[in-house]
XYZ file of C-alpha atoms in Angstrom:
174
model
C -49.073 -33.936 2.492
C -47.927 -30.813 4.654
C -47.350 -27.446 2.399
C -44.738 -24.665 3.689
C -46.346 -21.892 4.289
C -44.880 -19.276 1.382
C -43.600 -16.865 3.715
C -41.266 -19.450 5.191
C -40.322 -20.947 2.275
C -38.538 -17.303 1.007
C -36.845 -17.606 4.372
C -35.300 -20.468 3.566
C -34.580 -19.414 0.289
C -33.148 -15.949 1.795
C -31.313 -18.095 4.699
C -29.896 -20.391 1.764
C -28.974 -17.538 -0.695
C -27.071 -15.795 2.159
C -25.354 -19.039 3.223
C -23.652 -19.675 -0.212
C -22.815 -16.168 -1.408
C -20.849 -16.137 2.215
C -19.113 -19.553 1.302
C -18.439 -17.918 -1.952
C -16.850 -15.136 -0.802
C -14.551 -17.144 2.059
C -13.070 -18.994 -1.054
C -9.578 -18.192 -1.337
C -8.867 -16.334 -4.596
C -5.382 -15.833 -7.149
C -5.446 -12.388 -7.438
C -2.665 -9.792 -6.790
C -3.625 -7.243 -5.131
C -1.799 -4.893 -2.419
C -4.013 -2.899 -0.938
C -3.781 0.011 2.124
C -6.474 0.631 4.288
C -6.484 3.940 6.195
C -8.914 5.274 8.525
C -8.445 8.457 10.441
C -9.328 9.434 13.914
C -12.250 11.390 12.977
C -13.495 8.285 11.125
C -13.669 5.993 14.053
C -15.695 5.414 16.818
C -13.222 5.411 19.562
C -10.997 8.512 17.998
C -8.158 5.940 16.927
C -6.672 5.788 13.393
C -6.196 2.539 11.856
C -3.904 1.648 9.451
C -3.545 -1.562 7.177
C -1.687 -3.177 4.461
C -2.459 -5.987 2.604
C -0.130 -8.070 -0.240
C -0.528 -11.228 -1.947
C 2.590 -11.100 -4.402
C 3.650 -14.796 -2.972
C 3.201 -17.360 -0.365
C 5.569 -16.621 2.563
C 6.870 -13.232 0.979
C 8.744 -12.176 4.876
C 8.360 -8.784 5.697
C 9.804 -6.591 7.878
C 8.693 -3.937 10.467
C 11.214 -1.046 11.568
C 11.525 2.145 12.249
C 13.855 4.482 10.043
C 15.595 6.845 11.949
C 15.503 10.557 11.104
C 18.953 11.679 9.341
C 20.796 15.131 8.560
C 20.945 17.381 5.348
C 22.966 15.270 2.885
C 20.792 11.723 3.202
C 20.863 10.121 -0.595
C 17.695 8.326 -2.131
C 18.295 6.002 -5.194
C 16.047 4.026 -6.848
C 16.246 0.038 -7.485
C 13.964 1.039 -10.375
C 16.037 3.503 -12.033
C 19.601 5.794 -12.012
C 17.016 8.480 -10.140
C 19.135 9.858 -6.798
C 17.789 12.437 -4.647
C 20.217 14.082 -1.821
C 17.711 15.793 0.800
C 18.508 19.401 1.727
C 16.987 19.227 5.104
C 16.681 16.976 7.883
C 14.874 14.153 6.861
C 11.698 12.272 9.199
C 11.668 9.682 11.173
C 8.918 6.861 10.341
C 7.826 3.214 10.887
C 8.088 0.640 7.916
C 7.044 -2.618 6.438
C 9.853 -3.563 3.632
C 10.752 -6.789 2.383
C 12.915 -9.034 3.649
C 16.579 -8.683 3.019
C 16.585 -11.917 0.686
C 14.543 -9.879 -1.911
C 16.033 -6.870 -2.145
C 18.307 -7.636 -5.221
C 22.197 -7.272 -3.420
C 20.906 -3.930 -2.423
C 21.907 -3.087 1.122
C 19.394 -0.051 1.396
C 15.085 -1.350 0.903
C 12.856 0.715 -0.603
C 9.661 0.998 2.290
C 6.187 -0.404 0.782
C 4.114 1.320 3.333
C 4.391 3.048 6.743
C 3.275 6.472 8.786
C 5.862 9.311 9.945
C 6.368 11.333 12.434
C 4.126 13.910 11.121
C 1.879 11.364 10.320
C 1.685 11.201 7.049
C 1.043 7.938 5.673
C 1.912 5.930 1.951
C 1.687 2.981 0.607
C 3.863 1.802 -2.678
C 3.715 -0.951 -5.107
C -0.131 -1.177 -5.707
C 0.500 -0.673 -9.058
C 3.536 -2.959 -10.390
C 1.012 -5.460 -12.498
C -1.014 -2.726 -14.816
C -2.730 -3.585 -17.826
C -1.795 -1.895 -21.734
C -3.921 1.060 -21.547
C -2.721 2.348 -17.955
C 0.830 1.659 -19.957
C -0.506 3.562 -23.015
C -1.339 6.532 -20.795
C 1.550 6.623 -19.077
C 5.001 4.533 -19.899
C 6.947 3.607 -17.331
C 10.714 4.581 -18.513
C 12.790 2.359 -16.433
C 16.155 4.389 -16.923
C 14.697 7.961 -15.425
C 12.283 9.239 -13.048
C 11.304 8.333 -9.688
C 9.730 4.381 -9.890
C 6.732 2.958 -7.905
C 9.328 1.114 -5.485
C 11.190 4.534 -4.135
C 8.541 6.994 -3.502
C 7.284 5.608 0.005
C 10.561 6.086 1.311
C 10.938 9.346 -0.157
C 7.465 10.281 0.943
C 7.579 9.061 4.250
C 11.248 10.552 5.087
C 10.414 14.360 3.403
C 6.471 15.024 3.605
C 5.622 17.084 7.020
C 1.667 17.017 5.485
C -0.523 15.837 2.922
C -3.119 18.495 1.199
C -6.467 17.093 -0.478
C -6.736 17.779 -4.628
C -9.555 16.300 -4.935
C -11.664 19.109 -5.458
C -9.497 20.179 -8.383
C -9.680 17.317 -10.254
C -13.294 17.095 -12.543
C -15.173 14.217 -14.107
C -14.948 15.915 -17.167
């Protein structure tokens, strides 16, 4: 009777380990879970920014890709959320989109923009948050007859934000 020497029998072990934790993880899963993925120029090996989006609310949920046109003083925001209108007082930016497909947007003529970059470059991403558990809704009701909801802030974002500043080093652990 041969005997593996011990060494190679941890390889195979290793080799075998490896070989079902990577099966494991190629299994598709149920979860919801939109995600963004951004990655700056200065981040990258060839000086590129990437930019990614990721949503598994439903099988075949179409999206689109646009571009929203800049528009004058006077362009109204509403909300599909809420009564919450906003009427910009300055020109507003132009910037790419992904949105829903018409067929989901509820008779509304106007979509609400889950994610895109503009002009400036400024970048968002909305509705990572639409399935939250009790305590984030202990912390912090949503109140769907005021404020500005999760659905209307990319396009708001994206249309009025010329930059983006960092408060991270405000914010403690404490």
């Amino acid at each position: 009777m041969r005997k593996t020497h011990p060494v190679n029998a941890l390889k195979k072990l290793g080799i075998g380990l490896a070989f079902g934790a990577a099966t494991i993880m190629s299994m598709p899963t149920s979860a919801l879970a939109c995600t963004q993925v951004y990655m700056g120029n200065k981040l990258t090996a060839d000086g590129n920014t990437y930019y990614g989006r990721a949503e598994d609310f439903g099988k075949r949920y179409l999206k689109h890709y646009g571009i929203e046109p800049a528009h004058e003083p006077g362009f109204k925001y509403s909300s599909i959320e809420s009564a919450f209108e906003y009427t910009s007082n300055k020109p507003t930016y132009r910037y790419s989109y992904v949105r829903d497909h018409p067929s989901n947007w509820m008779g509304r003529t106007d979509a609400y923009s889950e994610a895109g970059i503009n002009e400036k470059g400024v970048s968002c991403s909305a509705t990572l948050s639409t399935s939250y558990n009790e305590e984030a809704d202990a912390a912090d009701h949503i109140d769907e007859k005021v404020g500005l909801g999760e659905y209307s802030y990319g396009s708001i974002i994206l249309g009025e934000s010329a930059l983006v500043r960092s408060r991270a080093s405000s914010f403690s652990a404490d």
